Amino acid sequence: MFELMNWLIIIPILAFLIFVHELGHFVTAKLFKIKVLEFGFGFPPRVFGFSYKGTIYSINLIPVGGFVKMSGEKEFEGPGSFSSANSFQRLVVLVAGSFMNLVIPFLIFMVSFMMPHQSLSGGEVIINAVVPGSPAFDAGIENGDVIVKVNEQRINDINELLEIINKNLGIETDITLKKNTVVAGLSSERNEGMVLENVKLIPRKTPPVLDVVEQVTDETARFVDLNSEFELKLKKDGSFTYDSASQFSERALVGEKQISIKAAQSYDSAIEAGDKLNQGAIGILIGLSNPRFVTEQSSFFDSIKQSIRTISGIFELTWKSLSQAVSSRTNPGFVGPIGMAQITAEGVSRLGVGWIFQLSAFISLNLAIVNMLPIPALDGGRVLFIIVELVRGGRKVSQKIENAAHVAGFLMLMGLILLMSFVDISRIISGESLF
């Protein structure tokens, strides 16, 4: 159901986060006595404003974010301008915005950990899907299996599994599974996981990104058997026999660069020809079953450590997603403003208004990351020009060249936002969820 108010919540969230970002630029500029012409909340046209000590403080009509207009941003305007400040001061002013976007999630996470909250203490890591032809597939891991141990280390949650797998990239790894078996003549619910099985595989350092195709032309392609079936049989004496002779109903081709759509859809039913199939080190999609929760309340100092650890984890995940997206030329999961509104609306509908704080923390972190990318028109692009200036021994890049680069970068960003908005609208029309 389209709930308008839930969709509009993204507006005050973005307004606050962008305003805080600009506040970082404003405070540091004032600190270094750089002349600030205007500090505005929202974007023009101006609704209200007043002047104080040479700076116009304004309230503007479009209530999304804010801006800081400094003297000498585009050309040299004499002492007291941004362009006349030394390189260190300019770097601090430019980085201050993203720094403020780091402070907000730090405080949100910190307060969240200090308050009584439900914390996941463990559960069973279950296999939801396996990529055909992957190390997990070749080792015999199947949907419904539960990962019990890895290299004799007990696995109680998803993070434990990811951590130990990442430590063993390129190394033969022993995995103990609780098989999702069906016992002949008995209810599967009563007998699920009655057999433990050990398998060995080597997690890949660089998992391939496969092109999903109707016709596989990859010369490295091989047939893999899909939909394996196995069972336990209950004997009269009460013992079980394990029928290891697998029966297969379908075969499909998988190569080092391509995968048939039949094989790809056994992993992800929504995938289509022309898409790319991304996969992890061992080629599985995992979830947590039978989760266990405990009520916790962290101390002040523990909450600081937990907040830093949480932010570090988000940065690491974002870096991996960006790296994989660049290497595979796929979308790492970026959405436009409309997509962000959709995520907000769906999250609030399912998790309640309290989820807004977590969402704000994630959006703020992403604003910090995106703004520091070395793209002209963004803070990171302007920082890049200052770094080039330092490398050249203090000789600045031509102002005309820098301005032209920023204009080109701005046009590119606007085009990207329009493209993402088109994709967001298409997804909403098709009824696809982001949550």
Coordinates of C-alpha atoms in Angstrom, one line a residue:
M1 CA 0.0 0.0 0.0
F2 CA 1.3 3.5 -0.9
E3 CA 1.4 5.4 2.4
L4 CA 2.3 9.0 1.4
M5 CA 3.5 10.1 4.8
N6 CA 6.0 7.2 5.0
W7 CA 7.3 8.1 1.6
L8 CA 7.7 11.8 2.6
I9 CA 9.8 11.0 5.8
I10 CA 12.9 10.9 3.6
I11 CA 12.6 14.7 3.1
P12 CA 13.3 15.8 6.7
I13 CA 16.0 13.0 7.0
L14 CA 17.9 14.3 4.0
A15 CA 17.4 17.9 5.0
F16 CA 18.9 17.3 8.4
L17 CA 21.8 15.2 7.1
I18 CA 22.8 17.6 4.3
F19 CA 22.4 20.6 6.7
V20 CA 24.7 19.0 9.2
H21 CA 27.2 18.3 6.3
E22 CA 27.1 22.0 5.3
L23 CA 27.4 23.0 9.0
G24 CA 30.8 21.3 9.0
H25 CA 32.0 23.4 6.1
F26 CA 30.5 26.6 7.7
V27 CA 32.1 26.1 11.1
T28 CA 35.6 25.3 9.8
A29 CA 35.4 28.2 7.3
K30 CA 34.6 30.6 10.1
L31 CA 37.4 29.0 12.2
F32 CA 39.9 29.9 9.6
K33 CA 38.4 33.3 9.0
I34 CA 37.3 32.5 5.5
K35 CA 34.5 34.9 4.4
V36 CA 31.2 33.1 4.3
L37 CA 28.7 35.0 2.1
E38 CA 25.7 32.9 2.9
F39 CA 24.7 29.9 5.0
G40 CA 21.4 28.6 3.9
F41 CA 18.9 26.0 5.0
G42 CA 17.2 24.5 2.0
F43 CA 17.8 25.6 -1.5
P44 CA 16.7 28.9 -3.2
P45 CA 14.5 30.7 -3.9
R46 CA 15.0 32.5 -0.6
V47 CA 12.0 32.8 1.8
F48 CA 13.6 34.6 4.7
G49 CA 17.1 35.8 5.6
F50 CA 19.1 38.2 7.8
S51 CA 22.7 39.4 7.8
Y52 CA 25.0 39.0 10.8
K53 CA 28.7 39.9 10.7
G54 CA 29.0 39.8 6.9
T55 CA 27.1 36.5 6.5
I56 CA 23.5 36.0 5.3
Y57 CA 21.6 33.3 7.2
S58 CA 18.7 32.2 5.0
I59 CA 15.7 29.9 5.0
N60 CA 14.9 28.7 1.5
L61 CA 11.9 27.3 -0.3
I62 CA 13.2 23.8 -1.2
P63 CA 13.6 22.1 2.2
V64 CA 16.2 19.5 1.3
G65 CA 19.6 20.2 2.8
G66 CA 21.5 23.5 2.8
F67 CA 24.5 25.2 1.3
V68 CA 27.5 27.3 2.3
K69 CA 28.6 30.0 -0.2
M70 CA 32.2 31.2 0.5
S71 CA 34.1 34.0 -1.1
G72 CA 36.6 32.9 -3.7
E73 CA 35.3 29.4 -4.4
K74 CA 35.5 29.7 -8.1
E75 CA 38.2 32.4 -8.5
F76 CA 40.7 34.3 -6.4
E77 CA 39.0 37.2 -4.6
G78 CA 41.8 38.4 -2.3
P79 CA 42.6 37.9 1.4
G80 CA 39.9 36.2 3.4
S81 CA 38.6 34.2 0.5
F82 CA 38.5 30.4 0.2
S83 CA 41.0 30.5 -2.7
S84 CA 43.5 32.6 -0.6
A85 CA 43.5 30.1 2.3
N86 CA 46.4 27.7 2.5
S87 CA 46.1 24.1 1.3
F88 CA 45.7 22.6 4.8
Q89 CA 42.9 25.0 5.6
R90 CA 41.1 24.3 2.4
L91 CA 41.4 20.5 2.9
V92 CA 40.0 20.8 6.4
V93 CA 37.0 22.9 5.2
L94 CA 36.2 20.4 2.4
V95 CA 36.6 17.3 4.5
A96 CA 34.6 18.7 7.5
G97 CA 31.3 18.1 5.8
S98 CA 31.9 14.3 5.4
F99 CA 33.4 14.3 8.9
M100 CA 30.1 15.6 10.3
N101 CA 28.3 12.9 8.4
L102 CA 30.4 10.4 10.3
V103 CA 29.7 12.0 13.7
I104 CA 25.9 11.6 13.3
P105 CA 25.9 7.8 12.8
F106 CA 28.5 7.4 15.5
L107 CA 26.2 9.1 18.0
I108 CA 23.1 7.3 16.8
F109 CA 24.8 3.9 17.1
M110 CA 26.4 4.8 20.4
V111 CA 23.1 5.8 22.0
S112 CA 21.4 2.7 20.6
F113 CA 23.9 0.5 22.2
M114 CA 23.6 2.3 25.6
M115 CA 19.8 1.8 25.6
P116 CA 18.3 -1.6 26.5
H117 CA 18.0 -3.4 23.2
Q118 CA 17.5 -6.9 21.8
S119 CA 20.7 -8.3 20.5
L120 CA 21.2 -11.4 18.4
S121 CA 23.1 -14.0 20.3
G122 CA 23.2 -16.7 17.7
G123 CA 21.2 -19.2 15.6
E124 CA 21.7 -21.7 12.8
V125 CA 23.4 -20.5 9.6
I126 CA 21.3 -22.1 6.9
I127 CA 22.0 -22.4 3.2
N128 CA 19.3 -20.7 1.1
A129 CA 20.8 -21.1 -2.3
V130 CA 24.0 -22.4 -4.0
V131 CA 25.5 -21.2 -7.2
P132 CA 25.9 -24.1 -9.7
G133 CA 29.5 -24.8 -10.4
S134 CA 30.8 -23.0 -7.3
P135 CA 33.1 -24.5 -4.7
A136 CA 30.1 -25.1 -2.4
F137 CA 28.1 -26.8 -5.2
D138 CA 31.0 -29.0 -6.2
A139 CA 31.5 -30.0 -2.5
G140 CA 27.8 -31.2 -2.3
I141 CA 26.4 -28.3 -0.2
E142 CA 22.7 -28.0 -0.9
N143 CA 19.7 -25.8 0.0
G144 CA 18.5 -26.3 3.5
D145 CA 21.9 -27.5 4.9
V146 CA 23.0 -26.0 8.1
I147 CA 26.7 -25.0 8.6
V148 CA 27.7 -26.3 12.0
K149 CA 31.5 -25.9 12.0
V150 CA 34.2 -24.5 9.9
N151 CA 37.7 -25.9 10.6
E152 CA 36.3 -27.3 13.8
Q153 CA 35.2 -23.8 14.9
R154 CA 31.5 -23.7 16.0
I155 CA 29.4 -21.3 13.8
N156 CA 26.7 -19.5 15.7
D157 CA 25.9 -16.6 13.5
I158 CA 26.5 -15.2 10.0
N159 CA 29.3 -12.8 11.0
E160 CA 31.4 -15.7 12.4
L161 CA 31.0 -17.6 9.2
L162 CA 32.0 -14.6 7.0
E163 CA 35.0 -13.9 9.2
I164 CA 36.4 -17.4 9.1
I165 CA 35.8 -17.8 5.4
N166 CA 37.6 -14.5 4.7
K167 CA 40.6 -15.7 6.7
N168 CA 40.8 -18.9 4.6
L169 CA 40.6 -17.5 1.1
G170 CA 42.7 -19.8 -1.2
I171 CA 43.1 -22.4 1.6
E172 CA 41.4 -25.7 1.8
T173 CA 38.7 -25.4 4.4
D174 CA 36.8 -28.1 6.3
I175 CA 33.0 -27.5 6.7
T176 CA 30.7 -29.6 8.9
L177 CA 27.1 -29.6 7.7
K178 CA 23.8 -30.7 9.2
K179 CA 22.1 -32.1 6.1
N180 CA 18.6 -31.2 5.3
T181 CA 17.6 -34.8 4.7
V182 CA 14.3 -36.5 4.1
V183 CA 13.9 -39.8 5.8
A184 CA 11.8 -42.3 4.0
G185 CA 8.5 -43.0 5.8
L186 CA 9.0 -40.3 8.4
S187 CA 8.1 -36.6 8.7
S188 CA 11.0 -34.4 7.5
E189 CA 10.4 -31.9 10.3
R190 CA 11.1 -34.6 12.9
N191 CA 14.3 -35.8 11.1
E192 CA 15.7 -32.6 9.6
G193 CA 19.4 -32.4 10.2
M194 CA 19.9 -35.9 11.6
V195 CA 23.1 -36.5 9.6
L196 CA 26.3 -34.6 9.9
E197 CA 28.6 -34.5 6.9
N198 CA 32.1 -33.1 6.4
V199 CA 33.0 -31.4 3.1
K200 CA 36.2 -29.7 1.9
L201 CA 36.4 -26.7 -0.4
I202 CA 38.7 -23.8 -1.2
P203 CA 37.1 -20.3 -0.8
R204 CA 38.0 -18.2 -3.8
K205 CA 40.0 -14.9 -3.5
T206 CA 38.4 -13.5 -6.6
P207 CA 34.9 -15.0 -7.2
P208 CA 33.9 -14.8 -10.9
V209 CA 31.0 -12.6 -12.1
L210 CA 29.1 -14.7 -14.6
D211 CA 27.1 -13.5 -17.6
V212 CA 23.7 -15.1 -17.6
V213 CA 22.9 -16.2 -21.1
E214 CA 20.4 -18.3 -23.0
Q215 CA 23.1 -20.1 -25.0
V216 CA 26.4 -20.8 -23.4
T217 CA 29.3 -20.2 -25.7
D218 CA 32.0 -20.3 -23.0
E219 CA 34.6 -22.9 -24.0
T220 CA 35.3 -23.7 -20.4
A221 CA 31.6 -24.6 -19.7
R222 CA 30.7 -27.9 -18.2
F223 CA 27.5 -29.6 -17.4
V224 CA 26.3 -29.5 -13.8
D225 CA 23.5 -31.5 -12.3
L226 CA 20.7 -29.6 -10.7
N227 CA 18.0 -30.6 -8.2
S228 CA 19.9 -33.4 -6.4
E229 CA 17.9 -35.6 -4.2
F230 CA 19.0 -37.9 -1.4
E231 CA 17.3 -39.7 1.5
L232 CA 17.8 -41.7 4.6
K233 CA 16.0 -45.0 5.0
L234 CA 14.8 -46.3 8.4
K235 CA 15.7 -49.9 8.9
K236 CA 13.7 -52.3 11.0
D237 CA 16.3 -52.4 13.7
G238 CA 16.0 -48.6 14.2
S239 CA 19.1 -47.6 12.4
F240 CA 19.4 -45.5 9.2
T241 CA 21.1 -46.1 5.9
Y242 CA 22.2 -43.1 3.8
D243 CA 21.5 -43.3 0.1
S244 CA 24.4 -41.4 -1.3
A245 CA 23.5 -42.2 -4.9
S246 CA 22.2 -38.8 -6.0
Q247 CA 19.4 -38.6 -8.5
F248 CA 19.3 -35.6 -10.9
S249 CA 16.3 -34.2 -12.8
E250 CA 18.1 -31.5 -14.8
R251 CA 21.5 -30.6 -16.3
A252 CA 22.8 -27.2 -17.1
L253 CA 25.9 -25.5 -18.4
V254 CA 28.3 -23.4 -16.3
G255 CA 31.6 -21.9 -17.4
E256 CA 34.2 -19.5 -16.0
K257 CA 32.5 -16.5 -17.7
Q258 CA 29.0 -17.6 -18.5
I259 CA 26.2 -19.5 -16.9
S260 CA 23.0 -20.7 -18.5
I261 CA 19.8 -19.1 -17.4
K262 CA 18.5 -22.5 -16.2
A263 CA 21.5 -22.9 -13.8
A264 CA 21.3 -19.2 -12.7
Q265 CA 17.6 -19.4 -11.8
S266 CA 18.3 -22.4 -9.6
Y267 CA 20.2 -19.9 -7.4
D268 CA 18.1 -16.8 -8.0
S269 CA 14.7 -17.3 -9.6
A270 CA 14.4 -13.6 -10.4
I271 CA 17.5 -13.4 -12.6
E272 CA 17.2 -13.0 -16.3
A273 CA 19.3 -13.5 -19.4
G274 CA 21.6 -10.5 -19.8
D275 CA 22.1 -10.1 -16.0
K276 CA 25.3 -10.7 -14.2
L277 CA 25.5 -13.3 -11.4
N278 CA 27.6 -12.1 -8.5
Q279 CA 28.8 -14.6 -5.9
G280 CA 30.8 -14.8 -2.8
A281 CA 34.0 -16.8 -2.0
I282 CA 32.3 -20.2 -1.8
G283 CA 29.1 -19.4 -3.8
I284 CA 26.2 -19.6 -1.3
L285 CA 23.3 -17.5 -0.1
I286 CA 22.9 -17.8 3.6
G287 CA 20.4 -16.9 6.3
L288 CA 19.8 -17.4 10.0
S289 CA 17.2 -19.8 11.3
N290 CA 16.1 -20.3 14.9
P291 CA 17.6 -17.0 16.0
R292 CA 18.2 -16.4 19.7
F293 CA 18.0 -12.9 21.2
V294 CA 19.1 -11.5 24.5
T295 CA 18.4 -8.0 26.1
E296 CA 21.6 -6.0 26.4
Q297 CA 22.6 -2.5 27.6
S298 CA 26.2 -1.4 26.9
S299 CA 28.3 0.9 29.1
F300 CA 29.4 4.3 27.8
F301 CA 32.9 3.1 26.8
D302 CA 31.7 -0.2 25.4
S303 CA 29.1 1.6 23.3
I304 CA 32.0 3.7 21.8
K305 CA 33.8 0.6 20.8
Q306 CA 30.7 -1.0 19.4
S307 CA 29.8 2.1 17.4
I308 CA 33.3 2.3 15.9
R309 CA 33.1 -1.4 15.1
T310 CA 29.7 -1.1 13.4
I311 CA 30.8 1.9 11.3
S312 CA 34.1 0.1 10.3
G313 CA 32.0 -3.0 9.2
I314 CA 29.7 -0.8 7.1
F315 CA 32.8 0.9 5.4
E316 CA 34.3 -2.5 4.7
L317 CA 31.1 -3.9 3.2
T318 CA 30.7 -0.7 1.1
W319 CA 34.3 -0.9 -0.2
K320 CA 33.8 -4.6 -1.2
S321 CA 30.6 -3.7 -3.0
L322 CA 32.2 -0.8 -4.8
S323 CA 35.2 -2.9 -5.8
Q324 CA 33.1 -5.7 -7.1
A325 CA 30.8 -3.3 -9.0
V326 CA 33.8 -1.7 -10.7
S327 CA 35.4 -5.0 -11.7
S328 CA 32.1 -6.5 -12.9
R329 CA 30.6 -3.2 -14.2
T330 CA 27.4 -3.7 -12.2
N331 CA 25.3 -1.6 -9.9
P332 CA 26.6 -2.0 -6.3
G333 CA 23.1 -1.3 -5.0
F334 CA 22.9 2.4 -5.5
V335 CA 19.4 4.0 -5.6
G336 CA 18.3 7.5 -6.4
P337 CA 16.2 9.8 -4.2
I338 CA 13.0 8.0 -5.2
G339 CA 14.6 4.6 -4.2
M340 CA 15.6 6.1 -0.9
A341 CA 12.0 7.2 -0.3
Q342 CA 10.9 3.7 -1.1
I343 CA 13.3 2.1 1.3
T344 CA 12.2 4.5 4.0
A345 CA 8.5 3.9 3.5
E346 CA 8.9 0.1 3.4
G347 CA 11.2 0.1 6.5
V348 CA 8.8 2.3 8.5
S349 CA 5.8 0.1 7.5
R350 CA 7.5 -3.1 8.6
L351 CA 9.8 -2.0 11.5
G352 CA 8.1 1.1 12.9
V353 CA 9.2 4.7 13.3
G354 CA 12.2 3.8 15.5
W355 CA 13.9 2.4 12.4
I356 CA 14.3 6.0 11.1
F357 CA 17.3 6.5 13.3
Q358 CA 19.1 3.5 11.9
L359 CA 18.2 4.5 8.4
S360 CA 19.5 8.0 9.1
A361 CA 22.8 6.6 10.3
F362 CA 23.2 4.5 7.1
I363 CA 22.3 7.3 4.8
S364 CA 24.7 9.7 6.6
L365 CA 27.6 7.2 6.3
N366 CA 26.8 6.8 2.6
L367 CA 26.8 10.6 2.1
A368 CA 30.2 10.7 3.8
I369 CA 31.5 8.0 1.5
V370 CA 30.0 9.4 -1.7
N371 CA 31.0 13.0 -1.0
M372 CA 34.7 12.0 -0.6
L373 CA 34.9 10.1 -3.9
P374 CA 37.4 11.8 -6.2
I375 CA 34.7 13.0 -8.6
P376 CA 34.7 16.6 -9.8
A377 CA 31.8 18.7 -8.3
L378 CA 31.9 16.6 -5.1
D379 CA 34.1 17.5 -2.1
G380 CA 36.4 14.5 -2.9
G381 CA 37.0 16.0 -6.4
R382 CA 37.9 19.3 -5.0
V383 CA 40.2 17.6 -2.5
L384 CA 41.9 15.8 -5.4
F385 CA 42.8 19.2 -7.0
I386 CA 44.4 20.3 -3.8
I387 CA 46.4 17.1 -3.6
V388 CA 47.6 17.7 -7.2
E389 CA 48.5 21.2 -6.1
L390 CA 50.6 19.8 -3.2
V391 CA 52.3 17.3 -5.5
R392 CA 53.2 20.1 -7.9
G393 CA 54.9 22.0 -5.1
G394 CA 52.1 24.5 -4.5
R395 CA 51.3 25.3 -8.1
K396 CA 47.5 25.3 -8.5
V397 CA 45.7 23.8 -11.4
S398 CA 44.3 26.4 -13.8
Q399 CA 41.0 27.8 -12.3
K400 CA 39.4 27.5 -15.7
I401 CA 40.3 23.8 -16.0
E402 CA 39.1 23.1 -12.4
N403 CA 35.8 24.9 -13.0
A404 CA 35.2 23.1 -16.3
A405 CA 35.9 19.8 -14.5
H406 CA 33.5 20.6 -11.8
V407 CA 30.8 21.6 -14.3
A408 CA 31.3 18.3 -16.2
G409 CA 31.2 16.4 -13.0
F410 CA 28.0 18.1 -11.9
L411 CA 26.3 17.3 -15.3
M412 CA 27.5 13.7 -15.0
L413 CA 26.1 13.4 -11.5
M414 CA 22.7 14.9 -12.5
G415 CA 22.6 12.5 -15.4
L416 CA 23.3 9.6 -13.1
I417 CA 20.6 10.7 -10.6
L418 CA 18.1 10.9 -13.5
L419 CA 19.1 7.5 -14.6
M420 CA 18.7 6.0 -11.1
S421 CA 15.4 7.8 -10.7
F422 CA 14.2 6.2 -13.9
V423 CA 15.3 2.8 -12.7
D424 CA 13.6 3.5 -9.3
I425 CA 10.3 4.4 -10.9
S426 CA 10.4 1.3 -13.2
R427 CA 11.0 -0.9 -10.2
I428 CA 8.1 0.7 -8.3
I429 CA 5.8 0.2 -11.2
S430 CA 6.8 -3.4 -11.5
G431 CA 6.0 -3.9 -7.8
E432 CA 9.6 -4.8 -6.8
S433 CA 10.5 -4.3 -3.1
L434 CA 13.8 -2.9 -1.9
F435 CA 13.4 -4.0 1.7

